[in-house]
């Protein structure tokens, strides 16, 4: 058994090439081999969002507070709220973030494939976000 004590893993800022606006990333766990799960909590300030991206083995989001938005490539923007669970299929291009007026926090669960959990792409434009 291993316990990761609260407060011992530092928070980080969402990198500017992967996020628009202010986002805080709090690591939760990175399971040791042979497990593949990696989990973080991400808090988006109003208007903040990820860039377009994919996950080789998919991604599950659990919205823990607030109100946000999510979109898969070619699909409509969906509103997401506290308590919602969202699944993105492997290789599905998508983004997610806060609404324009309300912060949103989610837990993101993804698995590593050959050590990789995500492929980052272009930023979500203001026009795409506001659609």
Short mmCIF file of N, CA and C in Angstrom, two decimals:
data_model
loop_
_atom_site.label_atom_id
_atom_site.label_comp_id
_atom_site.label_asym_id
_atom_site.label_seq_id
_atom_site.Cartn_x
_atom_site.Cartn_y
_atom_site.Cartn_z
N UNK A 1 0.85 -1.17 0.00
CA UNK A 1 0.00 0.00 0.00
C UNK A 1 0.90 1.23 0.00
N UNK A 2 0.44 2.26 -0.71
CA UNK A 2 1.16 3.52 -0.75
C UNK A 2 0.14 4.65 -0.61
N UNK A 3 0.40 5.58 0.28
CA UNK A 3 -0.49 6.72 0.48
C UNK A 3 0.22 7.97 0.01
N UNK A 4 -0.42 8.73 -0.86
CA UNK A 4 0.11 10.04 -1.27
C UNK A 4 -0.63 11.07 -0.43
N UNK A 5 0.08 11.71 0.46
CA UNK A 5 -0.52 12.66 1.39
C UNK A 5 -0.90 13.96 0.68
N UNK A 6 -2.06 14.45 1.01
CA UNK A 6 -2.54 15.72 0.48
C UNK A 6 -1.54 16.82 0.80
N UNK A 7 -1.27 17.65 -0.18
CA UNK A 7 -0.38 18.78 0.02
C UNK A 7 1.08 18.50 -0.28
N UNK A 8 1.44 17.26 -0.59
CA UNK A 8 2.83 16.94 -0.87
C UNK A 8 3.16 16.95 -2.37
N UNK A 9 2.13 17.02 -3.21
CA UNK A 9 2.35 17.12 -4.65
C UNK A 9 2.00 18.54 -5.08
N UNK A 10 2.93 19.27 -5.64
CA UNK A 10 2.65 20.67 -5.97
C UNK A 10 1.67 20.83 -7.13
N UNK A 11 0.88 21.88 -7.05
CA UNK A 11 0.00 22.27 -8.15
C UNK A 11 0.85 22.86 -9.26
N UNK A 12 0.34 22.81 -10.47
CA UNK A 12 1.03 23.42 -11.60
C UNK A 12 0.06 24.22 -12.45
N UNK A 13 0.61 25.13 -13.26
CA UNK A 13 -0.21 25.91 -14.19
C UNK A 13 -0.32 25.15 -15.50
N UNK A 14 -1.50 25.24 -16.12
CA UNK A 14 -1.66 24.65 -17.44
C UNK A 14 -0.75 25.33 -18.44
N UNK A 15 0.13 24.59 -19.12
CA UNK A 15 1.05 25.20 -20.08
C UNK A 15 0.31 25.96 -21.19
N UNK A 16 0.86 27.10 -21.59
CA UNK A 16 0.20 27.97 -22.57
C UNK A 16 0.01 27.30 -23.92
N UNK A 17 0.83 26.33 -24.28
CA UNK A 17 0.64 25.65 -25.56
C UNK A 17 -0.43 24.57 -25.48
N UNK A 18 -0.92 24.26 -24.27
CA UNK A 18 -1.94 23.24 -24.08
C UNK A 18 -3.26 23.80 -23.55
N UNK A 19 -3.25 25.04 -23.06
CA UNK A 19 -4.43 25.66 -22.46
C UNK A 19 -4.55 27.11 -22.90
N UNK A 20 -5.79 27.60 -22.95
CA UNK A 20 -6.07 29.01 -23.11
C UNK A 20 -6.67 29.48 -21.79
N UNK A 21 -6.17 30.57 -21.24
CA UNK A 21 -6.67 31.06 -19.96
C UNK A 21 -6.00 30.37 -18.79
N UNK A 22 -6.50 30.66 -17.60
CA UNK A 22 -5.88 30.15 -16.37
C UNK A 22 -6.46 28.79 -15.99
N UNK A 23 -5.56 27.81 -15.91
CA UNK A 23 -5.94 26.46 -15.48
C UNK A 23 -4.89 25.97 -14.49
N UNK A 24 -5.34 25.35 -13.41
CA UNK A 24 -4.45 24.77 -12.41
C UNK A 24 -4.57 23.25 -12.47
N UNK A 25 -3.43 22.58 -12.50
CA UNK A 25 -3.39 21.12 -12.56
C UNK A 25 -2.85 20.59 -11.24
N UNK A 26 -3.63 19.74 -10.60
CA UNK A 26 -3.22 19.10 -9.36
C UNK A 26 -3.10 17.60 -9.60
N UNK A 27 -1.86 17.06 -9.54
CA UNK A 27 -1.69 15.62 -9.76
C UNK A 27 -2.37 14.84 -8.65
N UNK A 28 -3.04 13.76 -9.01
CA UNK A 28 -3.65 12.88 -8.02
C UNK A 28 -2.85 11.58 -7.92
N UNK A 29 -2.70 10.87 -9.05
CA UNK A 29 -1.83 9.69 -9.03
C UNK A 29 -1.38 9.31 -10.42
N UNK A 30 -0.22 8.69 -10.45
CA UNK A 30 0.36 8.11 -11.65
C UNK A 30 0.71 6.69 -11.23
N UNK A 31 -0.16 5.74 -11.57
CA UNK A 31 0.00 4.37 -11.10
C UNK A 31 1.31 3.76 -11.61
N UNK A 32 2.00 3.00 -10.76
CA UNK A 32 3.25 2.36 -11.19
C UNK A 32 2.99 1.18 -12.13
N UNK A 33 3.98 0.88 -12.96
CA UNK A 33 3.88 -0.28 -13.86
C UNK A 33 3.58 -1.53 -13.05
N UNK A 34 2.78 -2.43 -13.55
CA UNK A 34 2.26 -2.50 -14.92
C UNK A 34 0.96 -1.73 -15.14
N UNK A 35 0.44 -1.07 -14.09
CA UNK A 35 -0.77 -0.26 -14.26
C UNK A 35 -0.46 0.91 -15.19
N UNK A 36 -1.49 1.47 -15.81
CA UNK A 36 -1.29 2.54 -16.80
C UNK A 36 -2.04 3.82 -16.48
N UNK A 37 -2.80 3.85 -15.40
CA UNK A 37 -3.67 4.99 -15.12
C UNK A 37 -2.90 6.21 -14.63
N UNK A 38 -3.31 7.37 -15.11
CA UNK A 38 -2.79 8.67 -14.69
C UNK A 38 -4.00 9.56 -14.44
N UNK A 39 -4.05 10.20 -13.27
CA UNK A 39 -5.21 10.99 -12.91
C UNK A 39 -4.79 12.33 -12.33
N UNK A 40 -5.45 13.39 -12.81
CA UNK A 40 -5.21 14.75 -12.32
C UNK A 40 -6.55 15.43 -12.09
N UNK A 41 -6.51 16.44 -11.24
CA UNK A 41 -7.65 17.34 -11.07
C UNK A 41 -7.27 18.65 -11.75
N UNK A 42 -8.16 19.16 -12.58
CA UNK A 42 -7.89 20.40 -13.31
C UNK A 42 -8.98 21.40 -13.00
N UNK A 43 -8.57 22.60 -12.60
CA UNK A 43 -9.51 23.69 -12.34
C UNK A 43 -9.31 24.76 -13.40
N UNK A 44 -10.38 25.08 -14.10
CA UNK A 44 -10.37 26.09 -15.15
C UNK A 44 -11.09 27.33 -14.65
N UNK A 45 -10.46 28.48 -14.75
CA UNK A 45 -11.13 29.74 -14.47
C UNK A 45 -12.11 30.04 -15.61
N UNK A 46 -13.09 30.94 -15.41
CA UNK A 46 -14.03 31.24 -16.49
C UNK A 46 -13.30 31.56 -17.80
N UNK A 47 -13.77 30.94 -18.87
CA UNK A 47 -13.20 31.14 -20.20
C UNK A 47 -12.00 30.28 -20.52
N UNK A 48 -11.41 29.62 -19.52
CA UNK A 48 -10.23 28.79 -19.77
C UNK A 48 -10.65 27.45 -20.36
N UNK A 49 -9.74 26.88 -21.17
CA UNK A 49 -10.03 25.62 -21.83
C UNK A 49 -8.73 24.97 -22.31
N UNK A 50 -8.84 23.68 -22.63
CA UNK A 50 -7.71 22.97 -23.21
C UNK A 50 -7.59 23.33 -24.69
N UNK A 51 -6.46 22.96 -25.26
CA UNK A 51 -6.33 22.95 -26.72
C UNK A 51 -7.02 21.67 -27.22
N UNK A 52 -7.21 21.56 -28.50
CA UNK A 52 -7.70 20.31 -29.08
C UNK A 52 -6.66 19.24 -28.76
N UNK A 53 -7.12 18.03 -28.48
CA UNK A 53 -6.21 16.94 -28.17
C UNK A 53 -6.90 15.60 -28.31
N UNK A 54 -6.10 14.53 -28.29
CA UNK A 54 -6.61 13.16 -28.29
C UNK A 54 -5.88 12.37 -27.21
N UNK A 55 -6.44 11.22 -26.88
CA UNK A 55 -5.82 10.30 -25.93
C UNK A 55 -5.77 8.92 -26.57
N UNK A 56 -4.61 8.26 -26.57
CA UNK A 56 -4.50 6.98 -27.28
C UNK A 56 -5.42 5.89 -26.73
N UNK A 57 -5.75 5.95 -25.43
CA UNK A 57 -6.64 4.94 -24.85
C UNK A 57 -7.93 5.56 -24.30
N UNK A 58 -8.24 6.78 -24.72
CA UNK A 58 -9.46 7.44 -24.27
C UNK A 58 -9.25 8.20 -22.98
N UNK A 59 -10.30 8.92 -22.57
CA UNK A 59 -10.24 9.73 -21.35
C UNK A 59 -11.62 9.80 -20.71
N UNK A 60 -11.65 9.72 -19.39
CA UNK A 60 -12.86 9.93 -18.61
C UNK A 60 -12.70 11.20 -17.80
N UNK A 61 -13.70 12.07 -17.83
CA UNK A 61 -13.75 13.27 -17.01
C UNK A 61 -14.88 13.12 -16.00
N UNK A 62 -14.62 13.49 -14.77
CA UNK A 62 -15.65 13.54 -13.74
C UNK A 62 -15.69 14.98 -13.26
N UNK A 63 -16.78 15.69 -13.57
CA UNK A 63 -16.89 17.09 -13.17
C UNK A 63 -17.23 17.13 -11.69
N UNK A 64 -16.36 17.78 -10.91
CA UNK A 64 -16.55 17.81 -9.46
C UNK A 64 -17.13 19.11 -8.96
N UNK A 65 -17.01 20.19 -9.73
CA UNK A 65 -17.65 21.45 -9.35
C UNK A 65 -17.74 22.36 -10.57
N UNK A 66 -18.72 23.25 -10.51
CA UNK A 66 -18.84 24.28 -11.53
C UNK A 66 -19.63 23.87 -12.77
N UNK A 67 -19.36 24.62 -13.82
CA UNK A 67 -20.12 24.53 -15.06
C UNK A 67 -19.14 24.74 -16.21
N UNK A 68 -19.15 23.84 -17.17
CA UNK A 68 -18.19 23.94 -18.26
C UNK A 68 -18.75 23.55 -19.60
N UNK A 69 -17.80 23.35 -20.52
CA UNK A 69 -18.15 23.01 -21.90
C UNK A 69 -17.19 21.93 -22.37
N UNK A 70 -17.66 21.10 -23.28
CA UNK A 70 -16.82 20.09 -23.91
C UNK A 70 -17.31 19.90 -25.34
N UNK A 71 -16.38 19.54 -26.21
CA UNK A 71 -16.76 19.35 -27.62
C UNK A 71 -15.83 18.32 -28.25
N UNK A 72 -16.40 17.44 -29.02
CA UNK A 72 -15.59 16.56 -29.86
C UNK A 72 -15.58 17.13 -31.26
N UNK A 73 -14.53 16.85 -32.01
CA UNK A 73 -14.35 17.40 -33.35
C UNK A 73 -15.57 17.08 -34.20
N UNK A 74 -16.15 18.11 -34.81
CA UNK A 74 -17.31 17.93 -35.69
C UNK A 74 -18.63 17.85 -34.97
N UNK A 75 -18.62 17.88 -33.65
CA UNK A 75 -19.86 17.79 -32.89
C UNK A 75 -20.23 19.11 -32.25
N UNK A 76 -21.40 19.16 -31.64
CA UNK A 76 -21.82 20.39 -30.96
C UNK A 76 -21.10 20.56 -29.64
N UNK A 77 -21.10 21.76 -29.11
CA UNK A 77 -20.58 22.02 -27.76
C UNK A 77 -21.62 21.52 -26.77
N UNK A 78 -21.17 20.75 -25.79
CA UNK A 78 -22.06 20.26 -24.74
C UNK A 78 -21.74 20.96 -23.44
N UNK A 79 -22.77 21.30 -22.69
CA UNK A 79 -22.59 21.87 -21.36
C UNK A 79 -22.36 20.73 -20.39
N UNK A 80 -21.39 20.90 -19.48
CA UNK A 80 -21.09 19.87 -18.49
C UNK A 80 -21.13 20.50 -17.10
N UNK A 81 -21.66 19.74 -16.14
CA UNK A 81 -21.91 20.25 -14.79
C UNK A 81 -21.40 19.29 -13.74
N UNK A 82 -21.31 19.79 -12.52
CA UNK A 82 -20.90 18.97 -11.38
C UNK A 82 -21.72 17.68 -11.35
N UNK A 83 -21.00 16.57 -11.24
CA UNK A 83 -21.65 15.26 -11.21
C UNK A 83 -21.65 14.55 -12.55
N UNK A 84 -21.45 15.28 -13.65
CA UNK A 84 -21.42 14.65 -14.97
C UNK A 84 -20.14 13.84 -15.15
N UNK A 85 -20.25 12.73 -15.88
CA UNK A 85 -19.11 11.90 -16.26
C UNK A 85 -19.08 11.85 -17.79
N UNK A 86 -17.94 12.21 -18.36
CA UNK A 86 -17.80 12.32 -19.81
C UNK A 86 -16.74 11.34 -20.28
N UNK A 87 -17.00 10.62 -21.35
CA UNK A 87 -16.05 9.67 -21.93
C UNK A 87 -15.70 10.14 -23.34
N UNK A 88 -14.40 10.24 -23.62
CA UNK A 88 -13.90 10.48 -24.97
C UNK A 88 -13.21 9.21 -25.42
N UNK A 89 -13.59 8.70 -26.58
CA UNK A 89 -13.05 7.45 -27.11
C UNK A 89 -11.58 7.61 -27.50
N UNK A 90 -10.84 6.51 -27.57
CA UNK A 90 -9.45 6.58 -28.02
C UNK A 90 -9.34 7.31 -29.37
N UNK A 91 -8.42 8.25 -29.43
CA UNK A 91 -8.18 8.99 -30.67
C UNK A 91 -9.21 10.05 -31.02
N UNK A 92 -10.24 10.24 -30.18
CA UNK A 92 -11.27 11.23 -30.47
C UNK A 92 -10.75 12.64 -30.15
N UNK A 93 -10.70 13.48 -31.18
CA UNK A 93 -10.22 14.86 -31.02
C UNK A 93 -11.27 15.66 -30.27
N UNK A 94 -10.84 16.37 -29.21
CA UNK A 94 -11.80 17.07 -28.36
C UNK A 94 -11.10 18.16 -27.56
N UNK A 95 -11.92 18.96 -26.87
CA UNK A 95 -11.45 19.95 -25.89
C UNK A 95 -12.48 20.02 -24.77
N UNK A 96 -12.08 20.62 -23.64
CA UNK A 96 -13.00 20.84 -22.52
C UNK A 96 -12.47 21.99 -21.67
N UNK A 97 -13.38 22.64 -20.96
CA UNK A 97 -12.99 23.75 -20.12
C UNK A 97 -14.18 24.36 -19.41
N UNK A 98 -13.95 25.51 -18.81
CA UNK A 98 -14.98 26.23 -18.06
C UNK A 98 -15.96 26.91 -19.02
N UNK A 99 -17.09 27.32 -18.48
CA UNK A 99 -18.00 28.17 -19.26
C UNK A 99 -17.40 29.58 -19.31
N UNK A 100 -18.06 30.45 -20.03
CA UNK A 100 -17.55 31.82 -20.15
C UNK A 100 -17.65 32.60 -18.85
N UNK A 101 -18.56 32.19 -17.95
CA UNK A 101 -18.79 32.96 -16.72
C UNK A 101 -18.52 32.21 -15.42
N UNK A 102 -18.30 30.89 -15.49
CA UNK A 102 -18.20 30.07 -14.29
C UNK A 102 -17.00 29.14 -14.36
N UNK A 103 -16.27 29.04 -13.26
CA UNK A 103 -15.15 28.10 -13.18
C UNK A 103 -15.67 26.66 -13.19
N UNK A 104 -14.78 25.73 -13.51
CA UNK A 104 -15.14 24.32 -13.54
C UNK A 104 -13.92 23.50 -13.14
N UNK A 105 -14.14 22.48 -12.32
CA UNK A 105 -13.09 21.54 -11.94
C UNK A 105 -13.52 20.14 -12.34
N UNK A 106 -12.59 19.39 -12.92
CA UNK A 106 -12.86 17.99 -13.21
C UNK A 106 -11.67 17.13 -12.84
N UNK A 107 -11.95 15.88 -12.60
CA UNK A 107 -10.91 14.86 -12.48
C UNK A 107 -10.78 14.22 -13.85
N UNK A 108 -9.56 14.13 -14.36
CA UNK A 108 -9.29 13.54 -15.67
C UNK A 108 -8.53 12.23 -15.47
N UNK A 109 -9.08 11.16 -16.04
CA UNK A 109 -8.47 9.84 -15.93
C UNK A 109 -8.13 9.37 -17.33
N UNK A 110 -6.86 9.03 -17.53
CA UNK A 110 -6.43 8.50 -18.81
C UNK A 110 -5.37 7.43 -18.56
N UNK A 111 -5.12 6.61 -19.58
CA UNK A 111 -4.12 5.55 -19.45
C UNK A 111 -2.98 5.79 -20.41
N UNK A 112 -1.80 5.31 -20.00
CA UNK A 112 -0.60 5.44 -20.83
C UNK A 112 -0.53 4.30 -21.84
N UNK A 113 -0.16 4.65 -23.05
CA UNK A 113 0.16 3.67 -24.08
C UNK A 113 1.58 3.98 -24.52
N UNK A 114 2.49 3.06 -24.26
CA UNK A 114 3.91 3.29 -24.53
C UNK A 114 4.39 4.58 -23.85
N UNK A 115 3.90 4.82 -22.62
CA UNK A 115 4.32 5.97 -21.83
C UNK A 115 3.63 7.28 -22.17
N UNK A 116 2.71 7.27 -23.13
CA UNK A 116 2.07 8.51 -23.58
C UNK A 116 0.58 8.50 -23.25
N UNK A 117 0.07 9.66 -22.75
CA UNK A 117 -1.36 9.75 -22.42
C UNK A 117 -2.13 10.71 -23.31
N UNK A 118 -1.44 11.64 -23.98
CA UNK A 118 -2.14 12.68 -24.72
C UNK A 118 -1.31 13.15 -25.91
N UNK A 119 -2.00 13.55 -26.97
CA UNK A 119 -1.39 14.21 -28.13
C UNK A 119 -2.05 15.58 -28.25
N UNK A 120 -1.28 16.64 -28.00
CA UNK A 120 -1.80 18.00 -28.06
C UNK A 120 -1.79 18.51 -29.49
N UNK A 121 -2.80 19.31 -29.82
CA UNK A 121 -2.97 19.87 -31.15
C UNK A 121 -3.14 21.39 -31.05
N UNK A 122 -3.85 21.96 -32.00
CA UNK A 122 -3.99 23.42 -32.06
C UNK A 122 -4.92 23.94 -30.96
N UNK A 123 -4.77 25.23 -30.67
CA UNK A 123 -5.63 25.89 -29.69
C UNK A 123 -7.07 25.96 -30.21
N UNK A 124 -8.01 25.96 -29.28
CA UNK A 124 -9.42 26.21 -29.60
C UNK A 124 -9.57 27.71 -29.77
N UNK A 125 -10.02 28.14 -30.92
CA UNK A 125 -10.15 29.57 -31.17
C UNK A 125 -11.31 30.15 -30.35
N UNK A 126 -11.28 31.46 -30.18
CA UNK A 126 -12.40 32.12 -29.48
C UNK A 126 -13.70 31.87 -30.23
N UNK A 127 -13.65 31.83 -31.54
CA UNK A 127 -14.84 31.58 -32.35
C UNK A 127 -15.37 30.18 -32.09
N UNK A 128 -14.48 29.17 -32.06
CA UNK A 128 -14.91 27.80 -31.78
C UNK A 128 -15.48 27.68 -30.36
N UNK A 129 -14.83 28.31 -29.41
CA UNK A 129 -15.26 28.26 -28.01
C UNK A 129 -16.62 28.92 -27.82
N UNK A 130 -16.84 30.02 -28.50
CA UNK A 130 -18.07 30.77 -28.34
C UNK A 130 -19.23 30.29 -29.18
N UNK A 131 -19.00 29.29 -30.03
CA UNK A 131 -20.05 28.82 -30.96
C UNK A 131 -21.26 28.30 -30.24
#
